[in-house]
XYZ file of C-alpha atoms in Angstrom:
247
model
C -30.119 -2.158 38.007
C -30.121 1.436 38.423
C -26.938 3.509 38.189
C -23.495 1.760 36.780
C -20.877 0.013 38.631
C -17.159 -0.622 38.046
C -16.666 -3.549 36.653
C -14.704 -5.864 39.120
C -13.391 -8.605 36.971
C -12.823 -9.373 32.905
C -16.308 -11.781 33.643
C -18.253 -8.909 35.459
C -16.879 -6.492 32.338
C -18.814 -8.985 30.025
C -22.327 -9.813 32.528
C -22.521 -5.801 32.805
C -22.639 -6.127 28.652
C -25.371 -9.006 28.303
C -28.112 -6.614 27.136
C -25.830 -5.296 24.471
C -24.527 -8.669 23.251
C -28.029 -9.874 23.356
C -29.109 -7.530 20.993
C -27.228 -8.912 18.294
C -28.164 -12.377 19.099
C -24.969 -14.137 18.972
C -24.785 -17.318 18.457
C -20.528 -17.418 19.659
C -19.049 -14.494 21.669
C -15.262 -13.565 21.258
C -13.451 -11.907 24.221
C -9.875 -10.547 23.836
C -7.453 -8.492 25.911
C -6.970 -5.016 25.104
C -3.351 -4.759 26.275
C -1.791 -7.892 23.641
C 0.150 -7.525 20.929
C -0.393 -10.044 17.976
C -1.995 -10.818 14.750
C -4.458 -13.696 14.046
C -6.811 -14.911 11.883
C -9.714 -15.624 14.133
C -12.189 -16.946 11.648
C -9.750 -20.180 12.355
C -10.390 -20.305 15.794
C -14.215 -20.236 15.322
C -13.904 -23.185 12.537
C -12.439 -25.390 15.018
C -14.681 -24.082 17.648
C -17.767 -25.241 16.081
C -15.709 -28.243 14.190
C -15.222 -29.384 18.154
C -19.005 -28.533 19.432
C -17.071 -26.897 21.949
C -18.512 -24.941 24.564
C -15.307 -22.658 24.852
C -11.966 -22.763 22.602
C -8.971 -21.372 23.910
C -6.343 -19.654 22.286
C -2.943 -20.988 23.395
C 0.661 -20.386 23.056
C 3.564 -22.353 23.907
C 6.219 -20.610 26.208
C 9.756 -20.969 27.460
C 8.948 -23.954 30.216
C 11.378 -21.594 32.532
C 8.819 -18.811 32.016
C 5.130 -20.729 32.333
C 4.739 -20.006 36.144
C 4.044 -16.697 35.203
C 0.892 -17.190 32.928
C -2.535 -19.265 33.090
C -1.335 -23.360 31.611
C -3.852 -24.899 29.978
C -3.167 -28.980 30.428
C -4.028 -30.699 27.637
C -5.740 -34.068 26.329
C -6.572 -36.373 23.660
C -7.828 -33.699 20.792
C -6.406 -30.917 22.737
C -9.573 -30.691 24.703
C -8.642 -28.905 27.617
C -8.295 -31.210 30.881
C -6.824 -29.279 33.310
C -6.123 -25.207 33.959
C -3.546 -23.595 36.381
C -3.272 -20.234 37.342
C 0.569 -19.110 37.110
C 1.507 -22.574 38.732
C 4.761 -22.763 40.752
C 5.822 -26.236 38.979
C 4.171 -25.878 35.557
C 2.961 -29.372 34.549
C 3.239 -27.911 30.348
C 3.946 -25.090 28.577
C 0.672 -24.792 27.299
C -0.106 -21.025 27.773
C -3.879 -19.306 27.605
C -3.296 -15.771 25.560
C -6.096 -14.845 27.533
C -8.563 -15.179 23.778
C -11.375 -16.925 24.742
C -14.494 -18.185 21.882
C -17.611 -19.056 23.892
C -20.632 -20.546 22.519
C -22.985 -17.554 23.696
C -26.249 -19.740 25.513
C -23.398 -21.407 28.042
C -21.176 -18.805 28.265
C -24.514 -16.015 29.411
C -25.666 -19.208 31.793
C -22.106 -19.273 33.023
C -22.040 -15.244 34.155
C -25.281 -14.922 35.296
C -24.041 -17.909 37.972
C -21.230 -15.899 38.506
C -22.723 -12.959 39.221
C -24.791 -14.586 41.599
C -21.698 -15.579 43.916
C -20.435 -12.932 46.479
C -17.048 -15.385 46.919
C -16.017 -15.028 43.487
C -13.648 -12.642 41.953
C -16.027 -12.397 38.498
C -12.573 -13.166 36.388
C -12.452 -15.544 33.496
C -9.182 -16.842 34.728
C -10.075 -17.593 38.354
C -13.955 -18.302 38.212
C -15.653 -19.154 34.652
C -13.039 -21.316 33.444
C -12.767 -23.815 36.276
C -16.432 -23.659 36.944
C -16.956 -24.818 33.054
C -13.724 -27.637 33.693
C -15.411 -28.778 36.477
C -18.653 -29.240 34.827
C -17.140 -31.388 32.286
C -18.219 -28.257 29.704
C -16.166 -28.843 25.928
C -13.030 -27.330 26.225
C -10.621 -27.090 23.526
C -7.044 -25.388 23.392
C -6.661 -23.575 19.805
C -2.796 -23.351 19.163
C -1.505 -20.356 18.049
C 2.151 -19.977 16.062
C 2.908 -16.595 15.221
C 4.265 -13.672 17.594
C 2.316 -13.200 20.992
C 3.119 -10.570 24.120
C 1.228 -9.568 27.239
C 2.167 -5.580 27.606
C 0.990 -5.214 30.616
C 4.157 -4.448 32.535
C 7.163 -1.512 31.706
C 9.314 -4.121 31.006
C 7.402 -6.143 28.541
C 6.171 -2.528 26.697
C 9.997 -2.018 26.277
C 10.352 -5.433 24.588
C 7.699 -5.395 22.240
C 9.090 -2.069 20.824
C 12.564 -3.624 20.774
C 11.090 -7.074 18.998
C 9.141 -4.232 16.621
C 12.831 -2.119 15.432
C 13.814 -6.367 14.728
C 10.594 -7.005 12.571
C 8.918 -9.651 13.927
C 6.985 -9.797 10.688
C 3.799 -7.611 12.162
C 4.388 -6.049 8.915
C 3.523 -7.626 5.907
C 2.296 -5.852 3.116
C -1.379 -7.120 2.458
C -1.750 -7.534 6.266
C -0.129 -4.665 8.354
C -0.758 -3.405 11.966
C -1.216 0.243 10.853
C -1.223 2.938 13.941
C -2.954 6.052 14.247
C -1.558 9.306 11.993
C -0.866 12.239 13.749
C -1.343 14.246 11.104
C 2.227 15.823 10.870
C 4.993 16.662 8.444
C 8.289 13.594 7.376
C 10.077 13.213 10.230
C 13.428 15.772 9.493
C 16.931 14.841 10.001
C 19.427 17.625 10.522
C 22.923 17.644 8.969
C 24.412 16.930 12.278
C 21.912 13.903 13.314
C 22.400 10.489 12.475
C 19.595 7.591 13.160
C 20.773 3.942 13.478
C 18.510 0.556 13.436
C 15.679 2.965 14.667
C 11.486 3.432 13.943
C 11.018 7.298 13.712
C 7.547 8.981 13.682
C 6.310 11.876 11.960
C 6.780 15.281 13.081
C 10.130 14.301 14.782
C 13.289 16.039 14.158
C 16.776 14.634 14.968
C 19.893 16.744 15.247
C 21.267 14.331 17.509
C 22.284 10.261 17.449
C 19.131 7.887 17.516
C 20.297 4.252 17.890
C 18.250 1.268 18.580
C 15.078 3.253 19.811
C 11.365 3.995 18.781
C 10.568 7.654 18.713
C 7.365 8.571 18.300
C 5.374 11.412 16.970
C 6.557 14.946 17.149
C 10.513 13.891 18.954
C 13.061 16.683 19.472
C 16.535 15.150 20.017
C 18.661 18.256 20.038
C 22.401 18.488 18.753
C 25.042 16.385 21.099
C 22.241 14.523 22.415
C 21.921 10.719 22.479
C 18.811 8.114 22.736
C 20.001 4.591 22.790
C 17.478 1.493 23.129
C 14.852 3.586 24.377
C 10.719 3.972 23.671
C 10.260 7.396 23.552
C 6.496 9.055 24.082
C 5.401 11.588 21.627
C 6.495 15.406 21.901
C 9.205 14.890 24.045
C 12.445 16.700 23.917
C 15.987 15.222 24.260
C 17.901 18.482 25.223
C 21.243 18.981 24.066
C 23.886 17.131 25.923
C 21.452 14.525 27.630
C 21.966 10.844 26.795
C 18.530 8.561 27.716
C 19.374 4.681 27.437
């Protein structure tokens, strides 16, 4: 095709990639979310994949029942192989949650987008289209359970509580295996005689004059004397002016 389009679904961002992918002749393909925060070990999830013979592994968490209408629930069978998926069901039939990190054994999976792509009805989404098309095809499925800490950041609210869970160490941080973020290249963060930080991740290049409690300032932070931040996220090079309190 001549020219580039926007992609218009997670499947369509992948099809639009084939002749990329293809060049490194994959055998299995591993698609991920960019806006997640976890850590695993995916060289598990491909030993089960190709322990299974499975055409696509799953990665799945298990969430409050009260909260599974709001994510994809993958139903599960003998083996967990994968018998049934919902999208954000109103009565949840498990707890069984997709995290939205998919293995697929490449030969399908192209097969799979290429019929997708072909479709004018479909929304080219992994989600709505692929998945179900492979479930109803009787395709391999297998749910890979995962254990360890898992959340979707794609709303304010959830970007708040991962920085929040982050001040409680949610064990992100261990020392031979750390999620390390960019440097911005800029001197200790300073603390002035009349600033005070409580329970708090500072960045570099941040200077504090005023109270920091239960927040996560990051790079290059002004709070100014008499000024207060209190359970807040805040973006880099901001200033807290003297007498304002941000909660």
């Amino acid at each position: 095709a001549h020219g580039a389009t926007w992609y218009s679904g997670t499947a369509n961002a992948v099809y639009q990639n084939i002749p990329f992918i293809e060049s490194y002749n994959p055998k299995y393909v591993l698609v991920l979310s960019g806006d997640h925060i976890y850590k695993m070990d995916y060289a598990r999830m491909l030993k089960q994949h190709k322990e299974k013979g499975a055409a696509c592994t799953i990665a799945v968490i298990e969430v409050p029942i009260e909260e599974a209408s709001s994510f994809g629930i993958m139903n599960t069978g003998i083996g967990d192989r994968i018998v049934e998926f919902e999208e954000k069901p109103k009565e949840p039939k498990s707890n069984t949650a997709s995290m939205g990190v998919y293995i697929f054994t490449w030969e399908l999976m192209k097969k799979y987008l290429e019929d997708d792509a072909k479709d004018p009805d479909s929304s080219n989404d992994f989600g709505k289209n692929i998945i179900p098309s492979m479930l109803d095809d009787g395709q391999k499925m297998y749910a890979y359970r995962f254990g360890g800490y898992w959340k979707d950041v794609g709303t304010l609210e959830s970007l708040w509580q991962a920085n929040m869970d982050m001040i409680d160490d949610i064990s992100l941080g261990k020392p031979n295996w750390q999620i390390l973020s960019r440097t911005s290249a800029q001197p200790p963060h300073y603390v002035g005689k009349t600033g005070s930080v409580k329970h708090s991740l500072v960045t570099e290049g941040c200077e504090i004059y005023g109270s920091v409690e239960d927040s996560v300032l990051s790079n290059g932070v002004i709070v100014e004397e008499g000024a207060v931040v209190r359970n807040s996220v805040v973006m880099a090079n901001a200033i807290i002016r003297r007498g304002a309190v941000v909660e």
